[in-house]
Amino acid sequence: MIIIKKTSEKDSVYTQTFTFYFGAIIFSTIFYFLIGDGQYNTSDHPASQFIFREWFVDLESSILFMATTGLTATVAFLLLFPAYSIASPAVVSPFEYSILLWSPLIGWIYFNEIPTL
């Protein structure tokens, strides 16, 4: 996020958000072509199987979820990037790290998940 502070003087928040998402699309596409077909899923370890499994998308059941997640993330970045340009990262970062408190609470409320250590 220090990069955002440095580039905020010359780039708008929309340019920064577009650059972030464009970079994520490029990286994900390259990553998909390298390991997305499941060819490296040769381990018996469950974590390795999860990471290297074949990628697939069931659009009928996931399109609303993906659209909602994308919209929420875009709004979050449109608010977060100006925060880093206005204040120092030392001031903004604690608020960003508060997600460590909010995510278990949201998981418990919406998905009935109880966090374990």
JSON list of C-alpha atoms in Angstrom, two decimals:
[
{"chain": "A", "resi": 1, "resn": "MET", "atom": "CA", "xyz": [0.00, 0.00, 0.00]},
{"chain": "A", "resi": 2, "resn": "ILE", "atom": "CA", "xyz": [3.02, 2.25, 0.18]},
{"chain": "A", "resi": 3, "resn": "ILE", "atom": "CA", "xyz": [3.04, 2.17, -3.62]},
{"chain": "A", "resi": 4, "resn": "ILE", "atom": "CA", "xyz": [-0.48, 3.60, -3.57]},
{"chain": "A", "resi": 5, "resn": "LYS", "atom": "CA", "xyz": [0.73, 6.46, -1.37]},
{"chain": "A", "resi": 6, "resn": "LYS", "atom": "CA", "xyz": [3.55, 7.21, -3.82]},
{"chain": "A", "resi": 7, "resn": "THR", "atom": "CA", "xyz": [1.45, 6.96, -7.01]},
{"chain": "A", "resi": 8, "resn": "SER", "atom": "CA", "xyz": [-1.60, 8.80, -5.63]},
{"chain": "A", "resi": 9, "resn": "GLU", "atom": "CA", "xyz": [-0.05, 12.16, -6.45]},
{"chain": "A", "resi": 10, "resn": "LYS", "atom": "CA", "xyz": [-0.13, 11.51, -10.20]},
{"chain": "A", "resi": 11, "resn": "ASP", "atom": "CA", "xyz": [-2.74, 8.74, -10.65]},
{"chain": "A", "resi": 12, "resn": "SER", "atom": "CA", "xyz": [-6.45, 8.95, -9.88]},
{"chain": "A", "resi": 13, "resn": "VAL", "atom": "CA", "xyz": [-8.16, 6.38, -7.71]},
{"chain": "A", "resi": 14, "resn": "TYR", "atom": "CA", "xyz": [-9.85, 4.99, -10.81]},
{"chain": "A", "resi": 15, "resn": "THR", "atom": "CA", "xyz": [-6.50, 4.51, -12.56]},
{"chain": "A", "resi": 16, "resn": "GLN", "atom": "CA", "xyz": [-5.11, 2.76, -9.51]},
{"chain": "A", "resi": 17, "resn": "THR", "atom": "CA", "xyz": [-8.14, 0.48, -9.22]},
{"chain": "A", "resi": 18, "resn": "PHE", "atom": "CA", "xyz": [-8.06, -0.34, -12.93]},
{"chain": "A", "resi": 19, "resn": "THR", "atom": "CA", "xyz": [-4.34, -1.10, -12.76]},
{"chain": "A", "resi": 20, "resn": "PHE", "atom": "CA", "xyz": [-4.87, -3.37, -9.75]},
{"chain": "A", "resi": 21, "resn": "TYR", "atom": "CA", "xyz": [-7.66, -5.36, -11.41]},
{"chain": "A", "resi": 22, "resn": "PHE", "atom": "CA", "xyz": [-5.90, -5.48, -14.79]},
{"chain": "A", "resi": 23, "resn": "GLY", "atom": "CA", "xyz": [-2.78, -6.85, -13.12]},
{"chain": "A", "resi": 24, "resn": "ALA", "atom": "CA", "xyz": [-4.86, -9.44, -11.27]},
{"chain": "A", "resi": 25, "resn": "ILE", "atom": "CA", "xyz": [-6.49, -10.55, -14.53]},
{"chain": "A", "resi": 26, "resn": "ILE", "atom": "CA", "xyz": [-3.13, -10.87, -16.29]},
{"chain": "A", "resi": 27, "resn": "PHE", "atom": "CA", "xyz": [-1.55, -12.75, -13.38]},
{"chain": "A", "resi": 28, "resn": "SER", "atom": "CA", "xyz": [-4.54, -15.10, -13.01]},
{"chain": "A", "resi": 29, "resn": "THR", "atom": "CA", "xyz": [-4.62, -15.85, -16.73]},
{"chain": "A", "resi": 30, "resn": "ILE", "atom": "CA", "xyz": [-0.92, -16.71, -16.79]},
{"chain": "A", "resi": 31, "resn": "PHE", "atom": "CA", "xyz": [-1.32, -18.79, -13.63]},
{"chain": "A", "resi": 32, "resn": "TYR", "atom": "CA", "xyz": [-4.28, -20.62, -15.18]},
{"chain": "A", "resi": 33, "resn": "PHE", "atom": "CA", "xyz": [-2.33, -21.57, -18.30]},
{"chain": "A", "resi": 34, "resn": "LEU", "atom": "CA", "xyz": [0.62, -22.76, -16.20]},
{"chain": "A", "resi": 35, "resn": "ILE", "atom": "CA", "xyz": [-1.17, -24.94, -13.62]},
{"chain": "A", "resi": 36, "resn": "GLY", "atom": "CA", "xyz": [-4.93, -24.52, -14.11]},
{"chain": "A", "resi": 37, "resn": "ASP", "atom": "CA", "xyz": [-5.51, -27.80, -15.92]},
{"chain": "A", "resi": 38, "resn": "GLY", "atom": "CA", "xyz": [-4.65, -29.95, -12.89]},
{"chain": "A", "resi": 39, "resn": "GLN", "atom": "CA", "xyz": [-1.50, -31.47, -14.37]},
{"chain": "A", "resi": 40, "resn": "TYR", "atom": "CA", "xyz": [0.46, -30.90, -11.14]},
{"chain": "A", "resi": 41, "resn": "ASN", "atom": "CA", "xyz": [-2.16, -32.50, -8.90]},
{"chain": "A", "resi": 42, "resn": "THR", "atom": "CA", "xyz": [-0.02, -35.55, -8.12]},
{"chain": "A", "resi": 43, "resn": "SER", "atom": "CA", "xyz": [0.37, -35.30, -4.34]},
{"chain": "A", "resi": 44, "resn": "ASP", "atom": "CA", "xyz": [-1.69, -37.19, -1.78]},
{"chain": "A", "resi": 45, "resn": "HIS", "atom": "CA", "xyz": [-1.66, -34.29, 0.65]},
{"chain": "A", "resi": 46, "resn": "PRO", "atom": "CA", "xyz": [-5.11, -32.59, 0.87]},
{"chain": "A", "resi": 47, "resn": "ALA", "atom": "CA", "xyz": [-3.69, -29.05, 0.84]},
{"chain": "A", "resi": 48, "resn": "SER", "atom": "CA", "xyz": [-1.64, -29.75, -2.27]},
{"chain": "A", "resi": 49, "resn": "GLN", "atom": "CA", "xyz": [-4.63, -31.36, -3.97]},
{"chain": "A", "resi": 50, "resn": "PHE", "atom": "CA", "xyz": [-6.71, -28.28, -3.19]},
{"chain": "A", "resi": 51, "resn": "ILE", "atom": "CA", "xyz": [-4.13, -25.88, -4.64]},
{"chain": "A", "resi": 52, "resn": "PHE", "atom": "CA", "xyz": [-3.31, -27.84, -7.79]},
{"chain": "A", "resi": 53, "resn": "ARG", "atom": "CA", "xyz": [-6.75, -29.23, -8.68]},
{"chain": "A", "resi": 54, "resn": "GLU", "atom": "CA", "xyz": [-8.24, -28.49, -12.09]},
{"chain": "A", "resi": 55, "resn": "TRP", "atom": "CA", "xyz": [-9.92, -25.09, -12.27]},
{"chain": "A", "resi": 56, "resn": "PHE", "atom": "CA", "xyz": [-13.57, -25.00, -13.25]},
{"chain": "A", "resi": 57, "resn": "VAL", "atom": "CA", "xyz": [-16.47, -22.58, -13.05]},
{"chain": "A", "resi": 58, "resn": "ASP", "atom": "CA", "xyz": [-20.14, -23.41, -12.68]},
{"chain": "A", "resi": 59, "resn": "LEU", "atom": "CA", "xyz": [-21.55, -20.10, -13.90]},
{"chain": "A", "resi": 60, "resn": "GLU", "atom": "CA", "xyz": [-25.18, -20.85, -13.11]},
{"chain": "A", "resi": 61, "resn": "SER", "atom": "CA", "xyz": [-24.56, -21.24, -9.40]},
{"chain": "A", "resi": 62, "resn": "SER", "atom": "CA", "xyz": [-21.70, -18.79, -8.96]},
{"chain": "A", "resi": 63, "resn": "ILE", "atom": "CA", "xyz": [-22.34, -15.79, -11.22]},
{"chain": "A", "resi": 64, "resn": "LEU", "atom": "CA", "xyz": [-24.30, -13.83, -8.60]},
{"chain": "A", "resi": 65, "resn": "PHE", "atom": "CA", "xyz": [-21.69, -14.58, -5.95]},
{"chain": "A", "resi": 66, "resn": "MET", "atom": "CA", "xyz": [-18.83, -13.52, -8.25]},
{"chain": "A", "resi": 67, "resn": "ALA", "atom": "CA", "xyz": [-20.63, -10.32, -9.30]},
{"chain": "A", "resi": 68, "resn": "THR", "atom": "CA", "xyz": [-21.39, -9.38, -5.69]},
{"chain": "A", "resi": 69, "resn": "THR", "atom": "CA", "xyz": [-17.82, -10.10, -4.63]},
{"chain": "A", "resi": 70, "resn": "GLY", "atom": "CA", "xyz": [-16.41, -8.07, -7.52]},
{"chain": "A", "resi": 71, "resn": "LEU", "atom": "CA", "xyz": [-18.68, -5.11, -6.81]},
{"chain": "A", "resi": 72, "resn": "THR", "atom": "CA", "xyz": [-17.91, -5.19, -3.09]},
{"chain": "A", "resi": 73, "resn": "ALA", "atom": "CA", "xyz": [-14.16, -5.42, -3.70]},
{"chain": "A", "resi": 74, "resn": "THR", "atom": "CA", "xyz": [-14.28, -2.57, -6.22]},
{"chain": "A", "resi": 75, "resn": "VAL", "atom": "CA", "xyz": [-16.09, -0.31, -3.75]},
{"chain": "A", "resi": 76, "resn": "ALA", "atom": "CA", "xyz": [-13.62, -1.32, -1.03]},
{"chain": "A", "resi": 77, "resn": "PHE", "atom": "CA", "xyz": [-10.63, -0.42, -3.22]},
{"chain": "A", "resi": 78, "resn": "LEU", "atom": "CA", "xyz": [-12.25, 2.83, -4.33]},
{"chain": "A", "resi": 79, "resn": "LEU", "atom": "CA", "xyz": [-12.46, 3.77, -0.65]},
{"chain": "A", "resi": 80, "resn": "LEU", "atom": "CA", "xyz": [-9.14, 2.27, 0.46]},
{"chain": "A", "resi": 81, "resn": "PHE", "atom": "CA", "xyz": [-6.90, 3.83, -2.17]},
{"chain": "A", "resi": 82, "resn": "PRO", "atom": "CA", "xyz": [-7.89, 7.44, -1.32]},
{"chain": "A", "resi": 83, "resn": "ALA", "atom": "CA", "xyz": [-7.43, 6.63, 2.37]},
{"chain": "A", "resi": 84, "resn": "TYR", "atom": "CA", "xyz": [-3.80, 5.72, 1.70]},
{"chain": "A", "resi": 85, "resn": "SER", "atom": "CA", "xyz": [-3.31, 8.85, -0.39]},
{"chain": "A", "resi": 86, "resn": "ILE", "atom": "CA", "xyz": [-4.73, 11.13, 2.32]},
{"chain": "A", "resi": 87, "resn": "ALA", "atom": "CA", "xyz": [-3.21, 9.56, 5.43]},
{"chain": "A", "resi": 88, "resn": "SER", "atom": "CA", "xyz": [-0.01, 7.68, 6.10]},
{"chain": "A", "resi": 89, "resn": "PRO", "atom": "CA", "xyz": [0.00, 3.87, 5.84]},
{"chain": "A", "resi": 90, "resn": "ALA", "atom": "CA", "xyz": [0.72, 3.68, 9.57]},
{"chain": "A", "resi": 91, "resn": "VAL", "atom": "CA", "xyz": [-2.66, 5.30, 10.24]},
{"chain": "A", "resi": 92, "resn": "VAL", "atom": "CA", "xyz": [-4.73, 3.39, 7.67]},
{"chain": "A", "resi": 93, "resn": "SER", "atom": "CA", "xyz": [-3.26, -0.11, 8.06]},
{"chain": "A", "resi": 94, "resn": "PRO", "atom": "CA", "xyz": [-4.79, -0.87, 11.48]},
{"chain": "A", "resi": 95, "resn": "PHE", "atom": "CA", "xyz": [-8.24, -0.31, 10.00]},
{"chain": "A", "resi": 96, "resn": "GLU", "atom": "CA", "xyz": [-7.40, -2.60, 7.10]},
{"chain": "A", "resi": 97, "resn": "TYR", "atom": "CA", "xyz": [-6.16, -5.28, 9.49]},
{"chain": "A", "resi": 98, "resn": "SER", "atom": "CA", "xyz": [-9.43, -5.11, 11.41]},
{"chain": "A", "resi": 99, "resn": "ILE", "atom": "CA", "xyz": [-10.65, -7.61, 8.80]},
{"chain": "A", "resi": 100, "resn": "LEU", "atom": "CA", "xyz": [-9.02, -10.22, 11.04]},
{"chain": "A", "resi": 101, "resn": "LEU", "atom": "CA", "xyz": [-11.72, -9.44, 13.58]},
{"chain": "A", "resi": 102, "resn": "TRP", "atom": "CA", "xyz": [-14.62, -8.97, 11.16]},
{"chain": "A", "resi": 103, "resn": "SER", "atom": "CA", "xyz": [-14.16, -12.06, 8.99]},
{"chain": "A", "resi": 104, "resn": "PRO", "atom": "CA", "xyz": [-14.68, -14.66, 11.76]},
{"chain": "A", "resi": 105, "resn": "LEU", "atom": "CA", "xyz": [-17.75, -12.75, 12.94]},
{"chain": "A", "resi": 106, "resn": "ILE", "atom": "CA", "xyz": [-19.24, -12.63, 9.43]},
{"chain": "A", "resi": 107, "resn": "GLY", "atom": "CA", "xyz": [-18.39, -16.30, 8.90]},
{"chain": "A", "resi": 108, "resn": "TRP", "atom": "CA", "xyz": [-20.15, -17.18, 12.14]},
{"chain": "A", "resi": 109, "resn": "ILE", "atom": "CA", "xyz": [-23.25, -15.09, 11.38]},
{"chain": "A", "resi": 110, "resn": "TYR", "atom": "CA", "xyz": [-23.75, -15.97, 7.70]},
{"chain": "A", "resi": 111, "resn": "PHE", "atom": "CA", "xyz": [-22.15, -19.40, 7.32]},
{"chain": "A", "resi": 112, "resn": "ASN", "atom": "CA", "xyz": [-22.46, -20.82, 10.84]},
{"chain": "A", "resi": 113, "resn": "GLU", "atom": "CA", "xyz": [-18.69, -21.39, 10.98]},
{"chain": "A", "resi": 114, "resn": "ILE", "atom": "CA", "xyz": [-16.99, -21.46, 14.34]},
{"chain": "A", "resi": 115, "resn": "PRO", "atom": "CA", "xyz": [-13.34, -20.38, 14.12]},
{"chain": "A", "resi": 116, "resn": "THR", "atom": "CA", "xyz": [-10.77, -22.87, 15.37]},
{"chain": "A", "resi": 117, "resn": "LEU", "atom": "CA", "xyz": [-7.11, -22.38, 16.14]}
]
